[in-house]
PDB file of N, CA and C in Angstrom:
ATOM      1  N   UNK A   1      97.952  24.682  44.656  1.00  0.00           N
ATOM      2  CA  UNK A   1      97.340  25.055  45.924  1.00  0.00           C
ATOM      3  C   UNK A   1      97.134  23.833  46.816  1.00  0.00           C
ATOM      4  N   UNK A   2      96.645  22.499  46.252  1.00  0.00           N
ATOM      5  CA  UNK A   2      96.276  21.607  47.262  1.00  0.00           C
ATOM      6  C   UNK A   2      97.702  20.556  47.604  1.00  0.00           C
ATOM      7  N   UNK A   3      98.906  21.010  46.731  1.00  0.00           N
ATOM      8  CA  UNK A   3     100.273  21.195  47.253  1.00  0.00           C
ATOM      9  C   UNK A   3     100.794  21.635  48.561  1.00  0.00           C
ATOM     10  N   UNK A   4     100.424  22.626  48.490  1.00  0.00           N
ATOM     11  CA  UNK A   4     100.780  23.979  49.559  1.00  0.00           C
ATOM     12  C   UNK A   4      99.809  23.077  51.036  1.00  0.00           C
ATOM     13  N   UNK A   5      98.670  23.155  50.835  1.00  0.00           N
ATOM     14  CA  UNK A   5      97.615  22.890  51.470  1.00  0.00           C
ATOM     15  C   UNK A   5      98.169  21.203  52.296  1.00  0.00           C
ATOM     16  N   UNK A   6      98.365  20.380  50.947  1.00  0.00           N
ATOM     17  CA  UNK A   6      98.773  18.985  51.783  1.00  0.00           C
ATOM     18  C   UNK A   6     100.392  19.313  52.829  1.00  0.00           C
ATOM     19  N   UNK A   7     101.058  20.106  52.360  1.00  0.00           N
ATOM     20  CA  UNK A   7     102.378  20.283  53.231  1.00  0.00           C
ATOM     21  C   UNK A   7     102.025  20.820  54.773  1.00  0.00           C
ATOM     22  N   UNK A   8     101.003  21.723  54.842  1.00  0.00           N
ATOM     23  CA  UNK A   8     100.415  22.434  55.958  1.00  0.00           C
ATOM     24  C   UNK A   8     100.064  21.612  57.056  1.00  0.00           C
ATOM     25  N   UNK A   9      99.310  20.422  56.327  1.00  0.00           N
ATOM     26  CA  UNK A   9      98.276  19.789  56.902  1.00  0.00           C
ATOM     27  C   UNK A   9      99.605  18.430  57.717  1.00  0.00           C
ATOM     28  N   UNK A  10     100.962  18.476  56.978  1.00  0.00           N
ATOM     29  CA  UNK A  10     101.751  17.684  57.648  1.00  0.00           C
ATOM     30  C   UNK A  10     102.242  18.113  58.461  1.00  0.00           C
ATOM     31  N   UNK A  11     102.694  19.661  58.769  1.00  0.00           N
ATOM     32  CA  UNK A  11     103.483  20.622  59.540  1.00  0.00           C
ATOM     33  C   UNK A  11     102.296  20.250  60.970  1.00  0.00           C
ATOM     34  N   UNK A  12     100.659  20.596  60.142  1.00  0.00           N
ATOM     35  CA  UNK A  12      99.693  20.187  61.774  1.00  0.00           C
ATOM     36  C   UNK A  12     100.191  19.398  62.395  1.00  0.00           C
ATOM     37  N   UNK A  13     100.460  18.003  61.737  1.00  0.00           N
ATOM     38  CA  UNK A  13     100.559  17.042  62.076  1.00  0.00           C
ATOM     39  C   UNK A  13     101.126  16.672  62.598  1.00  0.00           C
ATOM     40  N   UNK A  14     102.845  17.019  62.629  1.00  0.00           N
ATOM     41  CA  UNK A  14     103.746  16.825  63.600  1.00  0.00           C
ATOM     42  C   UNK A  14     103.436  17.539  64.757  1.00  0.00           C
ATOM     43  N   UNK A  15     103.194  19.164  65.352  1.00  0.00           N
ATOM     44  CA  UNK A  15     102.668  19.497  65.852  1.00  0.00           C
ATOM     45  C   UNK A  15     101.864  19.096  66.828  1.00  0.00           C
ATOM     46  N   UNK A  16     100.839  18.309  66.500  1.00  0.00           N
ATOM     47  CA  UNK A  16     100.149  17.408  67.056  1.00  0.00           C
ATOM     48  C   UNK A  16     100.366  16.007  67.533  1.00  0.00           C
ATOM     49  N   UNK A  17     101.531  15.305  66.877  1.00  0.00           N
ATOM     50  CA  UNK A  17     102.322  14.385  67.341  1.00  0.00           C
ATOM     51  C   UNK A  17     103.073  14.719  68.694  1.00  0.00           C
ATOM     52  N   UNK A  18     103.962  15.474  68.473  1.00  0.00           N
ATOM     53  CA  UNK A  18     104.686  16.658  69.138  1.00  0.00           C
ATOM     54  C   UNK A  18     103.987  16.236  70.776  1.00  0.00           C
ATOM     55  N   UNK A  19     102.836  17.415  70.675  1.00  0.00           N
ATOM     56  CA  UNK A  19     101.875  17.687  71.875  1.00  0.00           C
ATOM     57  C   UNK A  19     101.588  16.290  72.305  1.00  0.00           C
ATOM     58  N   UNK A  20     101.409  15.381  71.753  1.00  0.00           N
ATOM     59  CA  UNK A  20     100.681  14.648  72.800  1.00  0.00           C
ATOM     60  C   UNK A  20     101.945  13.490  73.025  1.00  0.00           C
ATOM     61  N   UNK A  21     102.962  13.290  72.118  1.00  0.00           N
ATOM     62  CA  UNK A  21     103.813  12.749  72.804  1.00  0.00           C
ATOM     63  C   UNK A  21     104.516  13.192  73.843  1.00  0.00           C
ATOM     64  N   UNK A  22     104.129  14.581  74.706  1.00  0.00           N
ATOM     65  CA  UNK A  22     104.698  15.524  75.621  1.00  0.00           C
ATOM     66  C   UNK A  22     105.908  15.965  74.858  1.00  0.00           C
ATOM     67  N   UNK A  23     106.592  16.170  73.934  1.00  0.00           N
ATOM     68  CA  UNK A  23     107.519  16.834  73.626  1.00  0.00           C
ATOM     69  C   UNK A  23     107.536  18.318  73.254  1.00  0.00           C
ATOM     70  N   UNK A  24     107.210  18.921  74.373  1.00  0.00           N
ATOM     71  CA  UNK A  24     106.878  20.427  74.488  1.00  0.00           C
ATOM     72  C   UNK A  24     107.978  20.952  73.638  1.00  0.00           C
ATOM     73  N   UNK A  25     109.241  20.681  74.419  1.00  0.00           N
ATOM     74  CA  UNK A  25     110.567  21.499  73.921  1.00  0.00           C
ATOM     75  C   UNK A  25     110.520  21.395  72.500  1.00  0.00           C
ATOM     76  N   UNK A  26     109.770  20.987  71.819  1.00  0.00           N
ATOM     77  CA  UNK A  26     110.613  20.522  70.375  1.00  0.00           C
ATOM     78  C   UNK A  26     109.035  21.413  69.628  1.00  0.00           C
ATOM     79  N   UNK A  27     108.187  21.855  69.879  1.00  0.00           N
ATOM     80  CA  UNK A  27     107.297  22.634  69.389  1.00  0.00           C
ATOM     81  C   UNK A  27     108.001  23.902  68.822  1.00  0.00           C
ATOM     82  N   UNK A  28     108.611  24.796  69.551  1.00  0.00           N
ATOM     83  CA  UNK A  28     109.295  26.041  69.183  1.00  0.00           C
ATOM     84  C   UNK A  28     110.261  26.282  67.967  1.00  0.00           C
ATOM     85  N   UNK A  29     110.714  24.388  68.681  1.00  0.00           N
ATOM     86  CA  UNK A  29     111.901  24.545  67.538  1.00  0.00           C
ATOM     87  C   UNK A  29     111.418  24.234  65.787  1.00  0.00           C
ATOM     88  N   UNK A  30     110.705  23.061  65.838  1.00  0.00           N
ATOM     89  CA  UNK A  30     109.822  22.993  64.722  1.00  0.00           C
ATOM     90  C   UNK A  30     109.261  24.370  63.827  1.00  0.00           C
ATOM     91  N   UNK A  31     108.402  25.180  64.784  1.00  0.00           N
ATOM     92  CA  UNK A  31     108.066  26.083  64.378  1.00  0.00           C
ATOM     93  C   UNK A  31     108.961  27.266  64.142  1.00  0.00           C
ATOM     94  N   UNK A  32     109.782  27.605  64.730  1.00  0.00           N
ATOM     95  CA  UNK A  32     110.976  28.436  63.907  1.00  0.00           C
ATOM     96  C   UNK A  32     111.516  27.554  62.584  1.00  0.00           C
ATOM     97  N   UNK A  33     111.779  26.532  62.608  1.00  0.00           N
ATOM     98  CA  UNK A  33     112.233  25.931  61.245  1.00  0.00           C
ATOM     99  C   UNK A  33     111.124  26.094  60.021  1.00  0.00           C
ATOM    100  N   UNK A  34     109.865  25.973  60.316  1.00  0.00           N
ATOM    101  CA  UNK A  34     108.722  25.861  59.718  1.00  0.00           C
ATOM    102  C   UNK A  34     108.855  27.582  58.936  1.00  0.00           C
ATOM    103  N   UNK A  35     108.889  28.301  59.929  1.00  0.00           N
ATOM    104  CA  UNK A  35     108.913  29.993  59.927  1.00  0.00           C
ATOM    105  C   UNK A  35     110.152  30.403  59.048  1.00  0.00           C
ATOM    106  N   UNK A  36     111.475  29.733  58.867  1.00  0.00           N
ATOM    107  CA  UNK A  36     112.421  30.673  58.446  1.00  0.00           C
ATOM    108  C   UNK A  36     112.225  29.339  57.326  1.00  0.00           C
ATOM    109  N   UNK A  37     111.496  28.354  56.680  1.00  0.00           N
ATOM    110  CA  UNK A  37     111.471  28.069  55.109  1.00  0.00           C
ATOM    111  C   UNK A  37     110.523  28.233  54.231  1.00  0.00           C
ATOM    112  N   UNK A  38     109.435  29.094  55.530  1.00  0.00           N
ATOM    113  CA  UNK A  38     108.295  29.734  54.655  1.00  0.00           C
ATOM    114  C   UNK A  38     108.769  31.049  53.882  1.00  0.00           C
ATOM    115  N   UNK A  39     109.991  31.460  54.948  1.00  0.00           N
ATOM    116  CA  UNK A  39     110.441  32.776  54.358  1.00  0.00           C
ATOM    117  C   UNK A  39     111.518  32.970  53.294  1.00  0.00           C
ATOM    118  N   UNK A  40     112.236  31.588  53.484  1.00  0.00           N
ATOM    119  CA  UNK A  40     112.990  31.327  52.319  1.00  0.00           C
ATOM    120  C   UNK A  40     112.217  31.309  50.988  1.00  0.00           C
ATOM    121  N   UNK A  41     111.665  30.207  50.851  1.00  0.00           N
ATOM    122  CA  UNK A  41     110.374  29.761  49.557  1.00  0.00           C
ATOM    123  C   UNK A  41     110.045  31.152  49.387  1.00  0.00           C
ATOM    124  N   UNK A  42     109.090  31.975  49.727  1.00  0.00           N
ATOM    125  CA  UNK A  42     108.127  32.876  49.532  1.00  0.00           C
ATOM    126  C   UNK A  42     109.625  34.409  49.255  1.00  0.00           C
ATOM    127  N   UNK A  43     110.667  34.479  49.557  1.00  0.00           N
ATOM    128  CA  UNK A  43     111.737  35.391  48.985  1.00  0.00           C
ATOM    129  C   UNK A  43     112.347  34.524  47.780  1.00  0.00           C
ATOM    130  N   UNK A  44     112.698  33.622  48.108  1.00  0.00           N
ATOM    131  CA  UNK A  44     112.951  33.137  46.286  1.00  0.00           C
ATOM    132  C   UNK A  44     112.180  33.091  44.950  1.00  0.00           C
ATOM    133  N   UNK A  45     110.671  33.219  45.762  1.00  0.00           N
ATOM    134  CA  UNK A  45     110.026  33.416  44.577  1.00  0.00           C
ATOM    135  C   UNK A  45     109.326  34.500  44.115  1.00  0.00           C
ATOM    136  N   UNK A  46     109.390  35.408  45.242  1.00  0.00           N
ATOM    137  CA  UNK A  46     108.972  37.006  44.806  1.00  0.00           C
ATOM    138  C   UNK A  46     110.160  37.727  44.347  1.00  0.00           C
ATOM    139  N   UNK A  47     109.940  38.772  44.342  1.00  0.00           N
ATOM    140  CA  UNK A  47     110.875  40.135  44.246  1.00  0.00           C
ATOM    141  C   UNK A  47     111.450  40.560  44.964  1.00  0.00           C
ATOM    142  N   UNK A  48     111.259  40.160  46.329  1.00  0.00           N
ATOM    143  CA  UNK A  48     111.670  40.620  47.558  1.00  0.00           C
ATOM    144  C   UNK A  48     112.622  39.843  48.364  1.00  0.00           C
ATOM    145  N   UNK A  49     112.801  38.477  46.993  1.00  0.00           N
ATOM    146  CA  UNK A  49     114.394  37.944  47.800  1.00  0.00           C
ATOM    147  C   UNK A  49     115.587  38.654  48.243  1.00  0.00           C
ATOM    148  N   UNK A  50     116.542  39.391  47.741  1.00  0.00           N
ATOM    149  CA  UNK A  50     117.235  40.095  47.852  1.00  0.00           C
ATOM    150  C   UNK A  50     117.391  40.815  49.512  1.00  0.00           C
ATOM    151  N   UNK A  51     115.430  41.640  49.418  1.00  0.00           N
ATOM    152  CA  UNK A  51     115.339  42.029  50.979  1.00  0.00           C
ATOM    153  C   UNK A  51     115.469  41.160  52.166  1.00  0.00           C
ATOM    154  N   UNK A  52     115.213  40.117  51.844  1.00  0.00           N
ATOM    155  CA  UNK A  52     114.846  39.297  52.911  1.00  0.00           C
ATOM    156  C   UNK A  52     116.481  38.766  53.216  1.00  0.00           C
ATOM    157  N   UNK A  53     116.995  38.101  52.055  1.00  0.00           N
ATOM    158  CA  UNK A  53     118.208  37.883  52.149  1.00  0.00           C
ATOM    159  C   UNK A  53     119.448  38.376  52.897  1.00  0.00           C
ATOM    160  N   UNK A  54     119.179  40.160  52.973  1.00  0.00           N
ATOM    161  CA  UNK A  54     120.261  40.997  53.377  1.00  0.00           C
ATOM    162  C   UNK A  54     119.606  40.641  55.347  1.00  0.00           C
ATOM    163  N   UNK A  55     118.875  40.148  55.376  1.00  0.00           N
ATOM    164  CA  UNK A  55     118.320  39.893  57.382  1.00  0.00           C
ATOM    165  C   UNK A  55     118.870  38.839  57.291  1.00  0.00           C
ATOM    166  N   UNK A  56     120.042  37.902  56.999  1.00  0.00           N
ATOM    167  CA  UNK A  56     120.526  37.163  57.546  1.00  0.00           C
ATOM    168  C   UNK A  56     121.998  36.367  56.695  1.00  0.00           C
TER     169      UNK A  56
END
């Protein structure tokens, strides 16, 4: 858990780098990358890889 927890706290972090270095454009993109390897991880390790798999 404090795995999971320290990775989060780096994802803030760029985020927050991000923002105040004005690099707006690059927020979205981060966060879609962030979004489609939460969904990778979390289908490889349930049951529900397969489903997730056949969306792309």
């Amino acid at each position: 858990m404090k795995n999971l927890l320290f990775k989060l706290s780096i994802a803030g972090d760029l985020i927050k780098y991000l923002w105040k270095q004005k690099l707006w454009w690059a927020i979205p993109t981060v966060a879609v990358m962030l979004l489609f390897g939460i969904i990778i991880v979390v289908g490889s390790s349930t049951g529900i890889g397969p489903f997730i798999y056949t969306l792309f």
